């Protein structure tokens, strides 16, 4: 791992950390270095990840695949950059994206809890940990809302939203927290247009629904 010290120190996560501090720090927080060949799936959609990654060599891309199998590249992550931190910090939140390598890639994985186990936490330090987890959760929710609103067709907005709910609720039968007007407001569409679209989707056997109970078919 020593050959990657310069790469690690360039990462924003290690800002203000000195090189002479790094060996003892890494020994304490126990990251795991893994190597992946090119075009390998590191994380699959729906997985729960206990750690986040720092790219030491190579490159990965964050991708989203819709129900039709079409893939969208959301981001590329290069050397010294980290990924998956929001998912790792929220612990039980399953991935709504996948991570693939582009080239042969070496990734250093960190478990968030190890960053806080060096000494017993004071009450003030626990507040900081809690705040980081809140930030991570809100970041995920914001990213999901952007993903939903970026869809051009109302049907695609609905499907994207229901698929995200499916991952969260781990069921095809979903209970959503909105009535029809609230759902329209959440998706950024007119209520009448939403109702028409939902009827068309049900006739096409894409979904079935009754009030705020939905099932993906």
PDB file of N, CA and C in Angstrom, residues 173-176 178 180 208-215:
ATOM      1  N   UNK A 173     -44.837  -4.525  -4.229  1.00  0.00           N
ATOM      2  CA  UNK A 173     -46.059  -3.887  -3.759  1.00  0.00           C
ATOM      3  C   UNK A 173     -45.659  -2.728  -2.852  1.00  0.00           C
ATOM      4  N   UNK A 174     -45.993  -1.530  -3.275  1.00  0.00           N
ATOM      5  CA  UNK A 174     -45.477  -0.331  -2.630  1.00  0.00           C
ATOM      6  C   UNK A 174     -46.593   0.504  -2.019  1.00  0.00           C
ATOM      7  N   UNK A 175     -46.321   1.058  -0.875  1.00  0.00           N
ATOM      8  CA  UNK A 175     -47.198   2.042  -0.264  1.00  0.00           C
ATOM      9  C   UNK A 175     -46.445   3.363  -0.269  1.00  0.00           C
ATOM     10  N   UNK A 176     -46.907   4.318  -1.077  1.00  0.00           N
ATOM     11  CA  UNK A 176     -46.200   5.584  -1.184  1.00  0.00           C
ATOM     12  C   UNK A 176     -46.848   6.613  -0.256  1.00  0.00           C
ATOM     13  N   UNK A 178     -47.818   9.638  -0.551  1.00  0.00           N
ATOM     14  CA  UNK A 178     -48.471  10.787  -1.162  1.00  0.00           C
ATOM     15  C   UNK A 178     -49.862  10.423  -1.685  1.00  0.00           C
ATOM     16  N   UNK A 180     -52.752  11.717  -4.620  1.00  0.00           N
ATOM     17  CA  UNK A 180     -52.487  11.977  -6.037  1.00  0.00           C
ATOM     18  C   UNK A 180     -51.953  13.397  -6.284  1.00  0.00           C
ATOM     19  N   UNK A 208     -49.905  -1.561 -11.546  1.00  0.00           N
ATOM     20  CA  UNK A 208     -51.295  -1.565 -11.078  1.00  0.00           C
ATOM     21  C   UNK A 208     -51.324  -0.699  -9.826  1.00  0.00           C
ATOM     22  N   UNK A 209     -52.468  -0.062  -9.569  1.00  0.00           N
ATOM     23  CA  UNK A 209     -52.518   0.835  -8.415  1.00  0.00           C
ATOM     24  C   UNK A 209     -53.942   1.029  -7.931  1.00  0.00           C
ATOM     25  N   UNK A 210     -54.029   1.360  -6.668  1.00  0.00           N
ATOM     26  CA  UNK A 210     -55.286   1.781  -6.051  1.00  0.00           C
ATOM     27  C   UNK A 210     -54.933   2.800  -4.984  1.00  0.00           C
ATOM     28  N   UNK A 211     -55.363   4.033  -5.197  1.00  0.00           N
ATOM     29  CA  UNK A 211     -55.001   5.141  -4.320  1.00  0.00           C
ATOM     30  C   UNK A 211     -53.471   5.239  -4.225  1.00  0.00           C
ATOM     31  N   UNK A 212     -52.919   5.085  -3.021  1.00  0.00           N
ATOM     32  CA  UNK A 212     -51.458   5.205  -2.909  1.00  0.00           C
ATOM     33  C   UNK A 212     -50.765   3.854  -2.772  1.00  0.00           C
ATOM     34  N   UNK A 213     -51.438   2.790  -3.197  1.00  0.00           N
ATOM     35  CA  UNK A 213     -50.836   1.452  -3.260  1.00  0.00           C
ATOM     36  C   UNK A 213     -50.481   1.161  -4.725  1.00  0.00           C
ATOM     37  N   UNK A 214     -49.220   0.882  -4.973  1.00  0.00           N
ATOM     38  CA  UNK A 214     -48.752   0.625  -6.326  1.00  0.00           C
ATOM     39  C   UNK A 214     -48.018  -0.701  -6.396  1.00  0.00           C
ATOM     40  N   UNK A 215     -48.117  -1.339  -7.563  1.00  0.00           N
ATOM     41  CA  UNK A 215     -47.370  -2.565  -7.818  1.00  0.00           C
ATOM     42  C   UNK A 215     -46.702  -2.451  -9.182  1.00  0.00           C
TER      43      UNK A 215
END
